[in-house]
mmCIF file of C-alpha atoms in Angstrom:
data_model
loop_
_atom_site.group_PDB
_atom_site.id
_atom_site.type_symbol
_atom_site.label_atom_id
_atom_site.label_comp_id
_atom_site.label_asym_id
_atom_site.label_seq_id
_atom_site.Cartn_x
_atom_site.Cartn_y
_atom_site.Cartn_z
ATOM 1 C CA PHE A 101 -14.878 40.904 24.171
ATOM 2 C CA PHE A 102 -13.540 36.949 21.993
ATOM 3 C CA LYS A 103 -12.730 38.146 18.871
ATOM 4 C CA LEU A 104 -11.390 41.084 19.866
ATOM 5 C CA ALA A 105 -8.932 39.000 22.600
ATOM 6 C CA ALA A 106 -7.726 36.583 19.676
ATOM 7 C CA LYS A 107 -7.137 39.159 17.596
ATOM 8 C CA ASN A 108 -4.147 40.966 19.928
ATOM 9 C CA ALA A 109 -3.306 37.504 20.532
ATOM 10 C CA GLY A 110 -2.071 37.346 16.521
ATOM 11 C CA LEU A 111 -4.771 35.009 16.381
ATOM 12 C CA THR A 112 -5.658 35.114 12.874
ATOM 13 C CA GLY A 113 -7.430 32.526 12.303
ATOM 14 C CA ILE A 114 -8.273 28.692 13.203
ATOM 15 C CA ASN A 115 -7.785 25.700 11.573
ATOM 16 C CA ALA A 116 -10.360 22.532 11.115
ATOM 17 C CA GLY A 117 -9.970 19.646 13.535
ATOM 18 C CA ASP A 118 -10.611 19.056 17.041
ATOM 19 C CA PHE A 119 -9.609 20.868 20.239
ATOM 20 C CA VAL A 120 -9.756 19.759 23.927
ATOM 21 C CA ILE A 121 -11.144 23.104 26.045
ATOM 22 C CA SER A 122 -13.359 23.026 28.893
ATOM 23 C CA PRO A 123 -16.200 25.867 30.261
ATOM 24 C CA SER A 124 -12.797 26.800 33.441
ATOM 25 C CA MET A 125 -10.782 27.693 30.599
ATOM 26 C CA THR A 126 -10.152 31.720 30.357
ATOM 27 C CA SER A 127 -10.141 33.286 26.881
ATOM 28 C CA ASP A 128 -6.217 33.200 26.986
ATOM 29 C CA GLU A 129 -6.248 30.369 27.363
ATOM 30 C CA ILE A 130 -8.320 28.691 24.565
ATOM 31 C CA ILE A 131 -6.663 31.062 22.435
ATOM 32 C CA GLU A 132 -3.555 29.186 23.506
ATOM 33 C CA VAL A 133 -5.542 25.590 22.995
ATOM 34 C CA PHE A 134 -6.582 27.566 18.707
ATOM 35 C CA LYS A 135 -2.731 28.740 18.238
ATOM 36 C CA GLY A 136 -1.356 25.354 19.242
ATOM 37 C CA GLY A 137 -3.527 23.545 16.416
ATOM 38 C CA SER A 138 -6.302 20.451 16.078
ATOM 39 C CA ALA A 139 -6.057 17.615 18.748
ATOM 40 C CA ASP A 140 -6.681 14.441 16.012
ATOM 41 C CA ILE A 141 -4.389 12.796 15.444
ATOM 42 C CA LYS A 142 -2.238 12.928 12.296
ATOM 43 C CA VAL A 143 -1.000 9.685 10.566
ATOM 44 C CA THR A 144 -0.048 9.074 7.311
ATOM 45 C CA LEU A 145 0.056 5.851 5.704
ATOM 46 C CA ILE A 146 2.625 5.071 2.641
ATOM 47 C CA GLU A 147 1.602 2.763 -0.764
ATOM 48 C CA GLY A 148 3.019 -0.760 -0.875
ATOM 49 C CA TRP A 149 2.225 -1.279 3.452
ATOM 50 C CA ARG A 150 0.489 -4.278 3.748
ATOM 51 C CA VAL A 151 -2.276 -4.118 6.321
ATOM 52 C CA GLU A 152 0.349 -5.148 9.477
ATOM 53 C CA GLN A 153 2.479 -1.895 8.586
ATOM 54 C CA ILE A 154 -0.393 0.191 8.766
ATOM 55 C CA ALA A 155 -1.584 -1.848 11.883
ATOM 56 C CA ALA A 156 3.077 -0.411 13.566
ATOM 57 C CA GLU A 157 1.882 3.388 12.364
ATOM 58 C CA LEU A 158 -1.212 3.892 14.099
ATOM 59 C CA ASN A 159 0.061 1.675 16.980
ATOM 60 C CA SER A 160 2.841 4.521 17.337
ATOM 61 C CA LYS A 161 0.280 7.060 17.107
ATOM 62 C CA PHE A 162 -2.293 6.002 19.395
ATOM 63 C CA LYS A 163 0.613 4.012 21.394
ATOM 64 C CA ILE A 164 -1.271 1.154 22.366
ATOM 65 C CA LYS A 165 -4.947 1.211 21.163
ATOM 66 C CA HIS A 166 -5.684 0.093 18.108
ATOM 67 C CA SER A 167 -2.538 -2.223 17.870
ATOM 68 C CA LEU A 168 -0.044 -4.060 18.823
ATOM 69 C CA PRO A 169 4.203 -4.080 17.492
ATOM 70 C CA ILE A 170 4.926 -6.488 15.182
ATOM 71 C CA GLY A 171 4.023 -10.832 15.257
ATOM 72 C CA GLN A 172 1.709 -9.944 17.997
ATOM 73 C CA ASN A 173 -2.123 -10.359 18.206
ATOM 74 C CA SER A 174 -3.729 -7.503 17.043
ATOM 75 C CA LYS A 175 -7.380 -6.784 17.305
ATOM 76 C CA PHE A 176 -6.496 -4.111 14.197
ATOM 77 C CA ILE A 177 -5.458 -6.423 12.532
ATOM 78 C CA GLU A 178 -7.498 -9.448 13.177
ATOM 79 C CA ALA A 179 -10.395 -6.462 12.274
ATOM 80 C CA ALA A 180 -8.477 -5.332 9.214
ATOM 81 C CA LYS A 181 -6.670 -8.251 6.950
ATOM 82 C CA LYS A 182 -9.670 -9.489 5.229
ATOM 83 C CA TYR A 183 -9.442 -5.416 3.887
ATOM 84 C CA GLU A 184 -5.654 -6.037 2.739
ATOM 85 C CA GLY A 185 -5.325 -3.572 -0.724
ATOM 86 C CA TYR A 186 -8.135 -1.699 -0.195
ATOM 87 C CA LEU A 187 -7.531 0.426 2.901
ATOM 88 C CA PHE A 188 -5.767 3.449 0.585
ATOM 89 C CA ALA A 189 -2.439 4.752 1.973
ATOM 90 C CA ASP A 190 -2.679 8.597 2.455
ATOM 91 C CA THR A 191 -2.521 11.234 5.212
ATOM 92 C CA TYR A 192 -5.448 11.299 7.727
ATOM 93 C CA PHE A 193 -6.176 13.058 10.718
ATOM 94 C CA PHE A 194 -7.998 10.916 13.328
ATOM 95 C CA HIS A 195 -9.653 12.082 16.701
ATOM 96 C CA PRO A 196 -7.599 10.659 19.698
ATOM 97 C CA ASP A 197 -11.428 8.423 21.027
ATOM 98 C CA ALA A 198 -10.926 7.528 16.499
ATOM 99 C CA THR A 199 -12.393 3.007 16.861
ATOM 100 C CA ILE A 200 -11.207 0.317 15.139
ATOM 101 C CA GLU A 201 -13.838 1.046 12.620
ATOM 102 C CA THR A 202 -14.003 4.178 12.569
ATOM 103 C CA ILE A 203 -9.527 4.092 10.806
ATOM 104 C CA ILE A 204 -10.518 1.199 8.694
ATOM 105 C CA GLU A 205 -13.742 2.353 6.983
ATOM 106 C CA THR A 206 -11.843 5.643 6.286
ATOM 107 C CA LEU A 207 -9.013 4.868 4.678
ATOM 108 C CA ARG A 208 -11.937 1.529 2.939
ATOM 109 C CA ALA A 209 -14.342 5.111 1.738
ATOM 110 C CA ASN A 210 -10.754 6.823 0.598
ATOM 111 C CA PHE A 211 -10.252 3.925 -1.381
ATOM 112 C CA GLU A 212 -13.704 3.311 -2.866
ATOM 113 C CA ARG A 213 -13.152 7.498 -4.244
ATOM 114 C CA LYS A 214 -10.011 6.689 -5.697
ATOM 115 C CA TYR A 215 -11.172 3.365 -7.136
ATOM 116 C CA THR A 216 -13.115 4.842 -9.335
ATOM 117 C CA GLN A 217 -15.593 2.939 -11.999
ATOM 118 C CA GLU A 218 -14.816 4.698 -14.568
ATOM 119 C CA LEU A 219 -11.308 3.450 -13.835
ATOM 120 C CA GLN A 220 -12.677 -0.177 -12.757
ATOM 121 C CA LYS A 221 -14.356 -0.518 -16.234
ATOM 122 C CA LYS A 222 -11.234 0.232 -18.255
ATOM 123 C CA ILE A 223 -9.375 -2.891 -16.404
ATOM 124 C CA SER A 224 -12.707 -4.888 -16.877
ATOM 125 C CA ALA A 225 -12.214 -4.512 -20.430
ATOM 126 C CA LYS A 226 -8.804 -6.281 -20.033
ATOM 127 C CA GLY A 227 -10.172 -9.103 -19.417
ATOM 128 C CA LEU A 228 -9.999 -8.890 -15.100
ATOM 129 C CA THR A 229 -12.404 -8.375 -12.704
ATOM 130 C CA PRO A 230 -12.407 -5.424 -10.277
ATOM 131 C CA GLU A 231 -10.439 -7.811 -7.929
ATOM 132 C CA GLN A 232 -8.078 -8.653 -9.801
ATOM 133 C CA GLY A 233 -7.395 -5.281 -10.858
ATOM 134 C CA VAL A 234 -6.905 -4.406 -6.892
ATOM 135 C CA ILE A 235 -4.555 -7.703 -6.986
ATOM 136 C CA LEU A 236 -2.481 -6.675 -9.982
ATOM 137 C CA ALA A 237 -2.237 -3.032 -8.478
ATOM 138 C CA SER A 238 -1.092 -4.104 -5.902
ATOM 139 C CA ILE A 239 2.047 -6.190 -6.966
ATOM 140 C CA VAL A 240 2.689 -3.631 -9.227
ATOM 141 C CA GLU A 241 3.197 -0.290 -6.405
ATOM 142 C CA ARG A 242 5.451 -3.232 -5.302
ATOM 143 C CA GLU A 243 7.366 -3.922 -8.288
ATOM 144 C CA GLY A 244 7.442 -0.212 -9.917
ATOM 145 C CA ARG A 245 7.971 2.882 -9.602
ATOM 146 C CA SER A 246 7.393 5.564 -11.454
ATOM 147 C CA LYS A 247 3.982 6.181 -13.675
ATOM 148 C CA GLU A 248 6.229 4.843 -16.297
ATOM 149 C CA VAL A 249 7.969 1.699 -15.433
ATOM 150 C CA ARG A 250 4.221 0.636 -13.429
ATOM 151 C CA THR A 251 2.902 0.619 -17.082
ATOM 152 C CA LYS A 252 5.355 -1.139 -18.335
ATOM 153 C CA VAL A 253 5.429 -3.767 -16.317
ATOM 154 C CA ALA A 254 1.473 -4.344 -15.529
ATOM 155 C CA SER A 255 1.338 -4.295 -18.901
ATOM 156 C CA ILE A 256 4.025 -7.152 -19.292
ATOM 157 C CA LEU A 257 2.476 -9.524 -16.171
ATOM 158 C CA LEU A 258 -0.533 -8.782 -17.956
ATOM 159 C CA LYS A 259 0.868 -10.520 -20.897
ATOM 160 C CA ARG A 260 2.224 -13.198 -18.830
ATOM 161 C CA PHE A 261 -1.721 -13.953 -17.217
ATOM 162 C CA ASN A 262 -2.838 -13.720 -20.241
ATOM 163 C CA MET A 263 -0.729 -16.508 -21.599
ATOM 164 C CA GLY A 264 -1.634 -19.435 -19.201
ATOM 165 C CA MET A 265 2.101 -18.571 -18.126
ATOM 166 C CA LYS A 266 3.224 -17.565 -14.051
ATOM 167 C CA LEU A 267 3.585 -13.925 -13.055
ATOM 168 C CA ASP A 268 6.552 -14.516 -11.291
ATOM 169 C CA ALA A 269 6.976 -11.693 -9.843
ATOM 170 C CA ASP A 270 9.785 -10.995 -6.675
ATOM 171 C CA ALA A 271 7.021 -8.685 -4.436
ATOM 172 C CA THR A 272 4.513 -11.684 -4.389
ATOM 173 C CA VAL A 273 7.079 -14.123 -2.837
ATOM 174 C CA GLN A 274 8.587 -11.347 -0.429
ATOM 175 C CA TYR A 275 4.778 -11.231 0.812
ATOM 176 C CA ALA A 276 4.907 -15.084 1.457
ATOM 177 C CA LYS A 277 8.163 -15.149 2.968
ATOM 178 C CA ASP A 278 7.062 -12.232 5.578
ATOM 179 C CA SER A 279 4.156 -13.402 6.346
ATOM 180 C CA LEU A 280 5.595 -17.389 7.178
ATOM 181 C CA LYS A 281 7.477 -15.590 9.532
ATOM 182 C CA LEU A 282 5.260 -13.846 10.448
ATOM 183 C CA LYS A 283 3.608 -17.211 11.847
ATOM 184 C CA ASN A 284 6.373 -18.084 13.907
ATOM 185 C CA GLY A 285 7.869 -14.805 14.679
ATOM 186 C CA THR A 286 10.875 -14.746 13.350
ATOM 187 C CA LEU A 287 9.878 -11.303 10.916
ATOM 188 C CA GLU A 288 12.445 -9.005 11.796
ATOM 189 C CA LYS A 289 11.741 -5.886 9.242
ATOM 190 C CA PHE A 290 9.106 -6.660 6.135
ATOM 191 C CA TRP A 291 9.890 -7.013 1.581
ATOM 192 C CA GLN A 292 13.452 -8.720 2.153
ATOM 193 C CA PRO A 293 15.194 -9.335 -0.627
ATOM 194 C CA VAL A 294 14.168 -12.483 -2.096
ATOM 195 C CA VAL A 295 17.447 -15.159 -2.349
ATOM 196 C CA ILE A 296 17.323 -18.240 -5.322
ATOM 197 C CA THR A 297 16.337 -20.556 -2.719
ATOM 198 C CA ASP A 298 12.960 -18.460 -2.172
ATOM 199 C CA TYR A 299 11.625 -19.610 -5.657
ATOM 200 C CA THR A 300 10.375 -23.178 -4.856
ATOM 201 C CA GLY A 301 11.412 -22.726 -1.032
ATOM 202 C CA VAL A 302 8.541 -20.632 -0.163
ATOM 203 C CA VAL A 303 5.538 -22.625 -0.058
ATOM 204 C CA SER A 304 2.632 -20.454 -0.211
ATOM 205 C CA PRO A 305 -1.066 -19.520 -2.390
ATOM 206 C CA TYR A 306 1.049 -16.167 -2.702
ATOM 207 C CA ASN A 307 4.288 -17.619 -4.884
ATOM 208 C CA THR A 308 3.877 -16.720 -7.795
ATOM 209 C CA TYR A 309 6.580 -18.561 -8.891
ATOM 210 C CA LEU A 310 4.730 -21.618 -7.600
ATOM 211 C CA ASN A 311 1.292 -20.892 -9.219
ATOM 212 C CA ASN A 312 -0.437 -20.383 -11.758
ATOM 213 C CA GLY A 313 -2.378 -17.049 -11.626
ATOM 214 C CA PHE A 314 -2.756 -14.572 -9.487
ATOM 215 C CA PRO A 315 -2.840 -14.822 -5.525
ATOM 216 C CA PRO A 316 -5.278 -15.032 -3.648
ATOM 217 C CA GLY A 317 -5.450 -11.501 -3.007
ATOM 218 C CA PRO A 318 -3.665 -8.449 -2.662
ATOM 219 C CA ILE A 319 -0.227 -8.107 -1.394
ATOM 220 C CA SER A 320 0.075 -4.574 0.097
ATOM 221 C CA SER A 321 -2.381 -1.386 -1.153
ATOM 222 C CA PRO A 322 -1.883 -0.117 -3.797
ATOM 223 C CA SER A 323 -1.199 4.354 -4.811
ATOM 224 C CA LEU A 324 -4.342 4.549 -6.991
ATOM 225 C CA MET A 325 -0.700 5.406 -9.863
ATOM 226 C CA SER A 326 -0.484 1.635 -9.547
ATOM 227 C CA LEU A 327 -4.251 1.119 -10.469
ATOM 228 C CA GLU A 328 -4.288 3.513 -12.984
ATOM 229 C CA ALA A 329 -1.523 1.175 -14.370
ATOM 230 C CA VAL A 330 -3.338 -1.371 -14.844
ATOM 231 C CA ALA A 331 -5.765 0.871 -16.397
ATOM 232 C CA ASP A 332 -3.408 1.566 -18.912
ATOM 233 C CA ALA A 333 -2.294 -2.152 -19.638
ATOM 234 C CA ASN A 334 -1.248 -2.954 -22.188
ATOM 235 C CA SER A 335 -0.822 -7.042 -23.008
ATOM 236 C CA ASP A 336 0.302 -6.092 -26.908
ATOM 237 C CA ILE A 337 3.418 -4.949 -25.708
ATOM 238 C CA PRO A 338 6.855 -6.600 -27.315
ATOM 239 C CA TYR A 339 8.467 -7.909 -24.009
ATOM 240 C CA LEU A 340 7.694 -10.627 -21.506
ATOM 241 C CA TYR A 341 10.584 -9.977 -19.047
ATOM 242 C CA TYR A 342 11.687 -6.806 -16.658
ATOM 243 C CA PHE A 343 14.819 -5.800 -14.591
ATOM 244 C CA HIS A 344 14.831 -3.421 -11.864
ATOM 245 C CA ASP A 345 19.296 -2.662 -11.577
ATOM 246 C CA SER A 346 20.018 -1.437 -7.759
ATOM 247 C CA GLU A 347 19.791 2.247 -9.005
ATOM 248 C CA GLY A 348 16.227 2.808 -10.226
ATOM 249 C CA ASN A 349 16.917 1.787 -13.811
ATOM 250 C CA SER A 350 14.715 -0.863 -15.606
ATOM 251 C CA TYR A 351 15.670 -3.453 -18.317
ATOM 252 C CA TYR A 352 12.710 -4.836 -21.475
ATOM 253 C CA ALA A 353 13.178 -8.452 -22.929
ATOM 254 C CA ALA A 354 11.451 -10.000 -25.312
ATOM 255 C CA THR A 355 12.775 -13.312 -24.195
ATOM 256 C CA LEU A 356 14.799 -15.356 -21.268
ATOM 257 C CA GLU A 357 17.834 -15.423 -23.022
ATOM 258 C CA GLU A 358 17.756 -10.978 -23.383
ATOM 259 C CA HIS A 359 15.914 -11.118 -20.127
ATOM 260 C CA ARG A 360 19.264 -13.196 -18.818
ATOM 261 C CA ALA A 361 21.060 -11.293 -20.780
ATOM 262 C CA ASN A 362 20.628 -8.355 -18.957
ATOM 263 C CA VAL A 363 20.374 -8.789 -15.979
ATOM 264 C CA ALA A 364 23.602 -10.580 -16.046
ATOM 265 C CA ALA A 365 24.913 -6.797 -17.487
ATOM 266 C CA HIS A 366 23.041 -4.137 -15.071
ATOM 267 C CA ARG A 367 23.186 -6.751 -11.564
#
């Protein structure tokens, strides 16, 4: 009877997911629920976000259940901050009653599936630990757009690291600057451009203009493309510098003089 009623109502299939129905509902009412789609909450997390941005997006979808506005205490941020960089950005469907732990574990499990043993072996062959690979990928995510550019950026940063040269990555200054503003409650928007005084004025272990080597941890959620860029990085690249203009074009240089000339010509 239900199959016949569904056919007459134009219900040719039911999408997978959770639906809220009750024994008191008629067949027609249940069919309407099925036609309306799953009760699961769709959440799209963007590559290159930091944990606080993930929390804000969850807050917008789950309202007040999982997090609070930027700068305020958040149970989700408290639980997830230690997994910065390991919460894979993707589109998810969560049950309305999903717990913070369930959401975090889902994001982490997805990351573990993407960060395969093969990728980790390729990264280890370059002299990096799997953790350093994630840190570098999180920087590359914020420093490059296309796969080609990200691979070159990863190669240049790896070359600098191997030489003992500071990474000098603007994205790490942005992360450090935003983190300091979060603490004092003055942050209005994430990832604002850095100014010259920030390079030395933003005192933080994450500022790679002040500190050698990698920052203490990832600065964002890297995409699979960025993880692959690190795995494919070649530290024998002839360049030591890169510059992206406002239109997204990239310029590379072997010397500081060439780099300054690129900046002057294309800024």
